[in-house]
Coordinates of C-alpha atoms and ligand atoms in Angstrom, one line a residue:
M275 CA 11.8 7.9 14.9
P276 CA 13.2 4.7 16.3
Y277 CA 11.2 0.8 14.5
T278 CA 11.7 -2.3 16.4
A279 CA 9.7 -4.9 14.2
P280 CA 7.1 -7.2 16.5
V281 CA 8.8 -9.9 14.8
S282 CA 7.6 -12.4 17.8
E283 CA 4.0 -11.4 17.6
F284 CA 4.7 -12.7 13.4
T285 CA 4.6 -15.7 14.0
F286 CA 3.1 -16.3 17.0
L287 CA -0.3 -15.0 14.8
M288 CA 1.1 -16.9 12.3
E289 CA 1.8 -20.1 14.0
H290 CA -1.4 -20.4 16.0
V291 CA -3.8 -18.0 15.3
V292 CA -4.4 -18.0 11.4
G293 CA -2.9 -21.1 10.1
L294 CA 0.7 -20.4 7.7
P295 CA 0.6 -24.5 8.8
R296 CA -1.4 -24.5 6.3
V297 CA -0.9 -22.9 3.2
A298 CA 2.9 -23.8 4.9
G299 CA 0.9 -27.7 3.7
T300 CA -0.4 -27.2 -0.1
E301 CA 2.2 -28.2 -2.5
R302 CA 2.3 -24.2 -3.9
F303 CA 3.2 -23.0 -1.0
A304 CA 5.8 -25.5 0.5
E305 CA 8.9 -23.8 0.5
A306 CA 7.1 -21.0 3.3
T307 CA 8.7 -23.4 6.8
P308 CA 8.5 -22.0 10.1
D309 CA 13.0 -21.6 9.4
M310 CA 12.7 -20.0 6.0
V311 CA 9.8 -17.5 6.9
S312 CA 11.3 -17.0 10.2
A313 CA 14.6 -15.5 8.6
I314 CA 12.7 -13.3 6.6
L315 CA 11.0 -11.7 9.0
T316 CA 14.3 -11.3 10.8
E317 CA 16.1 -10.3 7.5
A318 CA 13.4 -7.8 6.4
G319 CA 12.8 -6.2 10.1
R320 CA 16.3 -5.0 10.4
L321 CA 16.1 -3.6 7.1
A322 CA 12.9 -1.4 8.6
D323 CA 14.5 -1.3 11.6
E324 CA 17.6 0.5 10.4
V325 CA 17.9 1.7 7.1
L326 CA 14.1 2.5 6.4
A327 CA 12.6 4.3 9.4
P328 CA 16.0 6.5 9.6
L329 CA 13.7 7.8 6.8
N330 CA 10.5 8.8 7.8
R331 CA 11.3 11.9 9.4
G332 CA 12.9 13.1 6.8
G333 CA 9.7 12.7 4.5
D334 CA 7.7 14.6 6.7
L335 CA 10.1 17.0 6.6
H336 CA 11.2 17.5 2.1
P337 CA 8.6 17.1 0.4
A338 CA 8.2 15.3 -2.5
H339 CA 8.4 18.7 -5.0
L340 CA 8.5 19.8 -9.1
E341 CA 11.4 20.4 -10.1
N342 CA 11.2 21.8 -13.5
G343 CA 8.4 19.9 -13.9
V344 CA 10.9 16.2 -12.8
V345 CA 9.7 14.2 -9.3
R346 CA 12.8 14.8 -6.6
T347 CA 12.0 13.3 -3.7
S348 CA 12.9 13.2 -0.2
P349 CA 15.9 12.6 0.7
G350 CA 17.1 8.7 1.1
F351 CA 14.6 7.6 -0.4
A352 CA 16.1 6.6 -3.3
D353 CA 18.8 4.4 -1.3
G354 CA 15.9 2.9 0.9
Y355 CA 13.5 1.8 -2.0
R356 CA 16.7 0.0 -3.6
A357 CA 17.0 -2.1 -0.2
I358 CA 13.6 -3.1 -0.2
A359 CA 14.3 -3.7 -4.5
E360 CA 16.9 -6.1 -3.9
G361 CA 15.6 -7.4 -0.7
G362 CA 13.5 -8.4 -2.9
Y363 CA 10.8 -7.5 -1.3
I364 CA 8.3 -6.0 -5.0
G365 CA 7.7 -9.6 -6.1
M366 CA 7.7 -11.9 -2.3
S367 CA 5.1 -13.3 -4.2
A368 CA 5.3 -12.9 -7.4
D369 CA 5.0 -15.4 -9.7
P370 CA 8.8 -17.4 -10.0
D371 CA 7.8 -17.6 -13.9
Y372 CA 8.5 -13.2 -14.0
G373 CA 10.3 -13.6 -11.3
G374 CA 9.0 -13.4 -8.5
L375 CA 9.3 -15.7 -5.5
G376 CA 5.9 -17.0 -5.5
L377 CA 5.5 -16.7 -1.3
P378 CA 2.9 -16.5 0.9
M379 CA 0.9 -13.4 0.7
V380 CA 0.4 -14.2 4.6
L381 CA 4.0 -12.8 4.4
T382 CA 3.9 -10.4 2.0
T383 CA 1.4 -8.6 4.3
A384 CA 3.9 -8.9 7.2
V385 CA 7.0 -7.7 5.5
N386 CA 5.2 -5.2 3.7
E387 CA 3.6 -3.7 7.6
M388 CA 7.4 -3.3 8.7
I389 CA 8.5 -1.2 5.9
G390 CA 5.1 0.3 6.0
S391 CA 5.7 1.8 10.0
A392 CA 9.1 2.4 9.2
C393 CA 8.0 5.0 6.3
L394 CA 4.5 5.2 5.6
S395 CA 5.4 6.7 2.3
L396 CA 8.0 5.4 0.4
Q397 CA 6.3 1.9 1.4
L398 CA 3.0 3.4 -0.9
N399 CA 6.1 2.9 -3.6
P400 CA 6.1 -1.4 -4.0
L401 CA 2.7 -1.3 -2.7
M402 CA 0.9 0.2 -5.9
T403 CA 3.8 -2.1 -7.6
Q404 CA 2.7 -4.8 -5.9
G405 CA -0.6 -4.2 -7.6
Q406 CA 0.0 -3.7 -10.7
I407 CA 2.1 -7.1 -10.7
E408 CA -1.3 -9.3 -10.1
A409 CA -3.4 -7.2 -12.1
L410 CA -1.6 -7.8 -15.1
E411 CA -0.7 -11.5 -14.3
H412 CA -4.5 -12.1 -14.2
H413 CA -5.1 -10.6 -16.9
A414 CA -2.6 -9.0 -19.3
S415 CA -1.5 -10.9 -22.8
D416 CA 1.8 -13.3 -22.6
D417 CA 2.9 -10.0 -24.4
L418 CA 2.9 -7.6 -21.7
K419 CA 3.5 -9.9 -18.8
A420 CA 6.9 -11.1 -20.4
L421 CA 7.8 -7.5 -21.3
Y422 CA 6.6 -5.6 -17.4
L423 CA 6.6 -8.2 -14.8
P424 CA 10.3 -9.0 -14.0
R425 CA 11.1 -5.5 -14.5
L426 CA 8.0 -4.6 -11.8
T427 CA 9.7 -7.0 -10.2
S428 CA 12.7 -6.4 -10.2
G429 CA 11.4 -3.0 -8.8
E430 CA 13.5 -1.9 -12.1
W431 CA 10.7 -0.4 -13.1
C432 CA 7.2 1.3 -11.3
G433 CA 3.4 0.9 -10.9
T434 CA 0.8 3.5 -10.1
M435 CA -2.5 3.3 -10.5
N436 CA -5.0 5.9 -12.2
L437 CA -8.3 6.1 -11.4
T438 CA -9.2 8.9 -10.2
E439 CA -11.2 12.0 -11.9
P440 CA -12.3 15.0 -10.8
Q441 CA -15.3 14.5 -11.4
A442 CA -14.9 10.8 -10.3
G443 CA -13.8 9.5 -6.6
S444 CA -15.7 7.3 -4.9
D445 CA -18.4 7.5 -8.6
V446 CA -15.4 5.8 -10.6
G447 CA -17.9 5.1 -13.8
A448 CA -18.3 9.0 -14.1
L449 CA -14.8 9.3 -15.4
R450 CA -14.0 11.5 -19.1
A451 CA -10.8 10.1 -19.7
K452 CA -10.8 8.1 -23.7
A453 CA -9.0 5.6 -25.8
E454 CA -8.3 5.7 -29.0
E455 CA -7.5 2.9 -30.5
N456 CA -4.0 3.5 -32.9
G457 CA -4.3 0.9 -36.0
D458 CA -1.9 -0.2 -35.3
G459 CA -2.3 -3.1 -31.6
T460 CA -1.9 0.3 -29.6
Y461 CA -4.0 3.5 -28.0
A462 CA -3.6 6.9 -27.6
V463 CA -4.7 7.5 -23.4
S464 CA -5.5 11.0 -23.0
G465 CA -8.0 13.0 -20.2
Q466 CA -6.6 14.1 -16.4
K467 CA -5.8 11.8 -13.6
I468 CA -5.5 13.4 -10.1
Y469 CA -4.4 12.2 -6.7
I470 CA -1.5 9.4 -8.5
S471 CA 0.4 8.5 -5.6
W472 CA 3.8 8.0 -6.9
G473 CA 2.7 8.8 -9.6
D474 CA 6.5 9.9 -11.3
N475 CA 9.9 9.4 -9.0
D476 CA 13.9 9.8 -10.4
F477 CA 15.5 6.7 -8.4
T478 CA 13.2 4.1 -11.3
E479 CA 14.6 3.8 -14.8
N480 CA 10.5 3.9 -16.2
V481 CA 7.1 4.7 -14.2
C482 CA 3.9 2.1 -15.9
H483 CA 0.6 3.7 -15.2
L484 CA -2.5 1.2 -15.2
V485 CA -4.7 3.5 -16.7
L486 CA -8.8 3.4 -16.4
A487 CA -10.2 5.4 -20.1
R488 CA -13.3 5.1 -22.1
L489 CA -13.0 3.3 -25.5
P490 CA -15.6 4.7 -28.5
D491 CA -18.3 2.5 -27.8
G492 CA -18.2 2.2 -24.0
V493 CA -21.2 2.8 -22.4
P494 CA -21.5 5.7 -20.1
G495 CA -20.6 4.3 -15.9
T496 CA -18.4 1.7 -15.2
K497 CA -19.1 -1.1 -17.6
G498 CA -17.7 1.0 -20.2
I499 CA -14.8 1.6 -18.8
S500 CA -11.1 -0.2 -20.5
L501 CA -7.5 -1.2 -18.4
F502 CA -4.0 0.9 -20.7
L503 CA -0.7 0.4 -19.8
V504 CA 0.4 4.0 -20.4
P505 CA 4.6 3.6 -19.4
K506 CA 7.0 6.6 -19.2
Y507 CA 9.5 6.1 -21.4
I508 CA 8.4 3.9 -24.7
P509 CA 10.1 -0.1 -24.3
D510 CA 12.1 -0.3 -27.4
A511 CA 13.0 -3.3 -29.6
D512 CA 15.1 -4.2 -26.2
G513 CA 12.9 -3.2 -24.4
K514 CA 15.1 -0.7 -22.9
P515 CA 13.2 2.6 -22.0
G516 CA 12.6 4.7 -25.1
K517 CA 11.0 7.8 -26.3
A518 CA 8.9 9.5 -23.3
N519 CA 5.3 8.7 -23.8
D520 CA 2.8 12.2 -24.6
L521 CA 1.9 12.1 -20.4
K522 CA 3.0 14.6 -17.7
V523 CA 3.1 15.8 -14.4
V524 CA 0.8 18.8 -13.8
S525 CA 1.3 19.7 -10.8
L526 CA 1.7 18.4 -7.1
E527 CA -0.6 18.4 -4.3
H528 CA 0.4 19.7 -0.7
K529 CA -0.5 17.4 1.3
M530 CA -2.0 17.0 5.9
G531 CA 0.4 14.6 6.0
L532 CA 2.6 11.3 3.7
H533 CA 4.5 13.6 2.9
G534 CA 7.5 12.0 1.4
S535 CA 5.6 10.2 -1.5
P536 CA 4.3 12.4 -4.8
T537 CA 0.7 13.3 -5.2
A538 CA -0.1 14.2 -8.8
V539 CA -1.8 15.5 -11.3
M540 CA -1.5 13.6 -14.4
Q541 CA -2.0 14.7 -17.9
Y542 CA -2.8 11.8 -20.8
D543 CA -2.7 13.8 -24.0
G544 CA -2.9 11.1 -26.4
A545 CA 0.1 9.3 -24.8
T546 CA 0.5 5.5 -25.9
G547 CA -0.7 2.5 -24.1
W548 CA -1.3 -1.1 -24.4
L549 CA -5.0 -2.7 -23.8
V550 CA -4.8 -4.7 -20.3
G551 CA -7.6 -7.4 -20.2
K552 CA -10.9 -7.0 -22.7
P553 CA -12.0 -4.4 -24.0
H554 CA -14.5 -1.8 -21.6
G555 CA -13.8 -4.8 -18.5
G556 CA -11.3 -2.5 -16.7
M557 CA -13.2 -2.6 -14.1
A558 CA -12.7 -6.0 -13.5
A559 CA -8.9 -6.2 -14.4
M560 CA -8.5 -2.9 -12.5
F561 CA -10.1 -4.2 -9.0
T562 CA -7.5 -7.8 -9.4
M563 CA -4.9 -3.8 -8.1
M564 CA -7.7 -2.6 -6.1
N565 CA -8.5 -6.0 -3.6
N566 CA -4.3 -6.7 -3.3
A567 CA -4.2 -2.9 -2.6
R568 CA -7.0 -2.8 -0.1
L569 CA -5.7 -5.3 2.2
G570 CA -2.6 -3.1 1.2
V571 CA -4.1 0.0 2.9
G572 CA -5.5 -1.7 5.7
V573 CA -2.1 -3.0 7.1
Q574 CA -0.8 0.7 6.2
G575 CA -3.2 2.0 8.8
L576 CA -2.6 -0.8 11.1
C577 CA 1.5 0.0 10.8
Q578 CA 1.0 3.7 11.6
A579 CA -0.7 2.3 14.5
E580 CA 2.5 0.1 15.8
A581 CA 4.8 2.6 15.0
A582 CA 3.3 5.0 17.2
Y583 CA 1.5 2.8 19.9
Q584 CA 5.9 1.8 20.2
Q585 CA 6.3 4.8 20.7
A586 CA 3.9 5.9 23.4
L587 CA 5.3 3.3 24.8
D588 CA 8.9 4.4 25.0
Y589 CA 7.6 8.1 26.2
A590 CA 5.5 6.5 28.7
L591 CA 8.9 4.7 30.0
E592 CA 10.8 7.7 30.4
R593 CA 9.0 10.4 31.3
K594 CA 8.3 10.5 35.1
Q595 CA 5.3 12.8 36.7
G596 CA 3.4 12.8 40.0
R597 CA 3.7 10.7 42.3
S598 CA 3.3 6.9 42.1
P599 CA 0.3 5.5 42.4
V600 CA 2.1 1.5 42.1
E601 CA 5.0 0.5 44.3
G602 CA 7.4 -0.8 42.9
G603 CA 6.0 0.5 39.5
T604 CA 8.5 2.2 36.8
G605 CA 8.5 5.5 38.4
T606 CA 7.7 6.9 35.6
I607 CA 3.8 7.8 33.5
L608 CA 3.3 4.4 32.6
D609 CA 2.1 3.6 36.0
H610 CA -0.7 5.8 36.1
A611 CA -4.0 3.8 35.2
D612 CA -5.3 5.8 32.6
V613 CA -1.4 5.8 30.5
R614 CA -2.2 2.1 31.3
R615 CA -5.1 1.9 29.4
M616 CA -4.7 4.7 26.6
L617 CA -1.5 2.1 26.0
S618 CA -3.2 -1.5 26.8
E619 CA -5.8 -0.4 24.3
M620 CA -3.6 0.7 21.7
K621 CA -1.8 -3.6 22.1
A622 CA -5.4 -4.7 22.2
E623 CA -6.2 -3.0 18.8
I624 CA -3.5 -4.1 16.8
F625 CA -3.3 -7.0 18.3
A626 CA -6.7 -7.5 16.3
A627 CA -6.6 -5.4 13.3
R628 CA -3.3 -7.5 12.5
A629 CA -5.0 -11.4 13.3
I630 CA -7.5 -9.7 10.7
A631 CA -4.9 -8.5 7.7
L632 CA -2.9 -12.0 8.3
A633 CA -6.4 -13.9 8.1
N634 CA -7.0 -12.1 5.0
A635 CA -3.6 -13.4 3.3
A636 CA -3.6 -16.8 4.6
A637 CA -7.9 -17.3 2.6
I638 CA -5.8 -15.4 -1.1
D639 CA -3.6 -18.2 0.1
M640 CA -5.5 -21.3 0.1
A641 CA -7.7 -19.5 -2.1
S642 CA -4.8 -19.8 -4.6
A643 CA -3.3 -23.0 -4.1
T644 CA -6.5 -24.6 -3.1
G645 CA -8.5 -23.3 -6.0
D646 CA -10.9 -23.2 -3.9
A647 CA -14.2 -20.9 -3.7
A648 CA -15.2 -21.1 -0.5
W649 CA -12.2 -19.8 0.4
D650 CA -12.2 -16.3 -2.4
A651 CA -15.2 -15.9 -0.9
R652 CA -14.1 -15.4 2.6
A653 CA -10.7 -13.7 1.3
A654 CA -13.4 -11.2 -0.5
L655 CA -15.4 -10.4 2.9
L656 CA -12.3 -10.8 5.1
T657 CA -10.7 -7.9 2.0
P658 CA -13.4 -4.1 3.1
V659 CA -13.0 -5.3 6.4
T660 CA -9.4 -5.0 6.2
K661 CA -9.5 -2.2 5.0
A662 CA -11.7 0.1 6.7
Y663 CA -10.7 -2.4 10.5
G664 CA -6.8 -1.4 9.4
T665 CA -7.8 2.4 8.8
E666 CA -9.6 3.1 12.1
T667 CA -7.0 1.7 14.5
G668 CA -4.4 3.3 12.6
I669 CA -6.1 6.8 13.2
K670 CA -7.5 6.2 16.8
V671 CA -4.1 4.8 17.7
A672 CA -1.7 7.2 17.1
Q673 CA -4.8 9.5 18.1
M674 CA -4.3 8.3 21.1
G675 CA -0.5 8.4 21.6
I676 CA -0.4 12.0 21.4
Q677 CA -2.4 11.6 24.8
V678 CA 0.2 9.0 26.0
H679 CA 2.4 12.3 25.1
G680 CA 0.6 15.2 26.8
G681 CA 1.9 17.9 26.1
M682 CA 4.9 16.5 23.7
G683 CA 2.1 15.2 21.8
F684 CA 1.1 18.4 20.1
I685 CA 5.0 19.6 19.9
E686 CA 6.2 18.3 15.5
E687 CA 10.0 17.7 16.9
T688 CA 8.5 14.0 18.7
G689 CA 7.2 12.7 15.4
A690 CA 3.5 11.1 17.3
A691 CA 2.1 14.1 14.8
Q692 CA 3.6 13.4 12.3
Y693 CA 1.8 9.0 12.1
L694 CA -1.7 10.4 12.8
R695 CA -0.9 13.7 9.5
D696 CA 0.0 10.4 7.5
V697 CA -2.2 7.4 8.3
R698 CA -5.4 9.7 8.3
V699 CA -5.5 9.6 4.1
T700 CA -5.8 5.6 4.8
A701 CA -9.0 5.8 5.9
I702 CA -10.2 8.3 2.8
Y703 CA -7.9 6.7 0.0
E704 CA -8.6 3.2 -2.2
G705 CA -12.0 3.2 -1.5
T706 CA -13.4 5.2 1.6
N707 CA -14.0 3.6 4.4
G708 CA -18.1 4.6 4.0
I709 CA -17.6 2.5 0.6
Q710 CA -16.0 -0.3 2.2
A711 CA -19.0 -0.7 4.2
M712 CA -21.3 -0.7 1.0
D713 CA -18.5 -2.9 -0.8
L714 CA -18.9 -5.6 2.8
V715 CA -23.2 -5.2 2.3
A716 CA -24.3 -5.5 -0.7
R717 CA -21.3 -7.1 -2.7
K718 CA -19.6 -9.5 -0.5
M719 CA -22.3 -10.9 1.7
M720 CA -25.1 -11.3 -1.4
D721 CA -24.5 -15.7 -0.1
G722 CA -26.9 -14.7 2.5
G723 CA -23.2 -14.6 5.2
A724 CA -22.0 -17.7 3.6
A725 CA -18.3 -16.6 4.1
Ligands
FAD901 C1 -3.4 11.2 -0.1 C2 -3.8 10.6 -1.7 C3 -3.6 9.5 -2.4 C4 -4.3 9.5 -4.0 N1 -3.9 8.1 -4.7 C5 -5.1 7.6 -5.0 C6 -4.3 6.8 -7.0 O1 -3.4 6.6 -6.6 N2 -5.1 6.5 -7.9 C7 -6.0 7.2 -7.7 O2 -7.3 6.9 -8.7 N3 -7.0 7.8 -6.7 C8 -6.5 8.4 -5.8 N4 -6.5 9.1 -4.8 C9 -8.1 9.1 -4.5 C10 -8.5 8.1 -4.0 O3 -9.6 6.9 -4.1 C11 -10.5 9.0 -4.0 O4 -10.0 10.9 -3.4 C12 -10.7 8.5 -2.7 O5 -11.3 7.3 -3.7 C13 -12.3 9.7 -2.4 O6 -12.9 10.5 -4.2 P1 -12.5 11.6 -3.3 O7 -11.7 12.3 -3.2 O8 -13.7 12.0 -5.3 O9 -14.5 11.6 -2.6 P2 -16.1 11.4 -3.0 O10 -16.2 10.7 -3.8 O11 -16.0 12.8 -3.5 O12 -16.2 11.4 -1.2 C14 -16.5 12.2 -0.5 C15 -17.8 11.4 0.8 O13 -19.3 11.4 0.3 C16 -18.6 9.5 0.3 N5 -19.5 9.0 -0.9 C17 -19.1 9.3 -1.9 N6 -19.9 8.5 -2.8 C18 -21.2 7.7 -2.2 C19 -22.2 6.8 -2.0 N7 -22.2 6.6 -2.7 N8 -22.8 6.1 -1.0 C20 -21.9 6.6 0.5 N9 -20.8 7.8 0.7 C21 -20.3 7.7 -0.4 C22 -17.5 9.8 0.6 O14 -17.4 8.2 1.7 C23 -16.8 10.8 1.2 O15 -17.1 10.9 2.8 C24 -6.0 9.8 -3.7 C25 -6.1 10.2 -2.8 C26 -5.3 10.9 -2.1 C27 -5.5 12.4 -1.3

């Protein structure tokens, strides 16, 4: 499915709406000059258009599958992943001390949108890694940072996020996974996690799982949960992937969409893990990853909206049906008022969702560049809004995209239906949109609305 990165839309929003010049005016992000931003957007757009978009349909038709306990990914995904990693896009906003580029989140957010518009199921992999990088930067020991961050940032290794268990979905505090000290500074992590996105793959040297589990003295509920880094292969003395850890992919889910992303049931049987953050401080550490991912998932909704819109517009400009009511019009269904209404609404919703997501990212940048708590509060307030509005926009726009196609929208070959099937989960994972609403009202507005 062809896709053209909307580079000029990003540039307009960044320069005139969300305040990239203010972000670039700080010492921390002084490198983000208009020339540099334009070069990155153009190059990432090329990667999305030419390399990643051609993989999207294959991912849907040939899902990731389990072969003798090994995850086999969709055709071309390994090459697509390498192109993303080699382009430096995984570590764009990561700490330069560990190989990152230290660029603003506002730029990473735009690039993530382009990559996700092109191939959402593949994009979910680096998105999880970006969240893990941020969690480790903030909460891991210096030794863990030195070992893991450069490899995650380069994309040699990738990261996952393990919260959900059969009885613990929205209610994370109900989890039963356990961890016990091994006496050598490591922990033995046991339990089953479900729905783990990119729980394994056949193209990175290692897969690093961030796993929530309870220590023996952990109290029931969220206050007794700790966070552990549990790698698929335990790094040897040289930091190379060594002995296989005691964990496995039990099965992969058969899903409505997002087929290219392997969604795994993971079993941990006394797997060796390292504590990240303080004992029983797991939720705070995991929230760093989840907030990053909530912005990212809001953008996933938005990016499917953009892709669905582009496809619907192309179709509307080709399909002839009925007499054109517009003199000097295109002579296609685009001339019909109802089709224009749908396409205009799709475009307007995308503009709003994109502006919210980029404003959210710009607030994160200003908070980290200035240390001003007001920017932190604004970023925190906007995160559930970005997540819920972006994903609802994705579903609404993909649905309208099908309508613009008429009967062809219901026929899988056009790809219009894939956008709706793929985007549907974004309103569910990373905290359902109902949970986002509760977060907005019960936590983020407790300052009386100041932010
Ligand atoms: C494809 C896919 C990928 C995923 N990837 C990951 C991953 O990588 N890592 C991971 O840990 N998890 C992952 N998940 C799990 C996902 O985050 C959960 O499915 C989600 O948080 C909802 O939990 P649940 O499915 O148990 O639904 P439930 O919690 O059972 O919710 C069911 C319904 O009840 C509502 N509800 C629940 N509690 C409340 C409440 N207190 N107040 C109001 N309404 C409520 C929900 O909003 C929802 O509508 C993934 C899920 C899918 C489908």
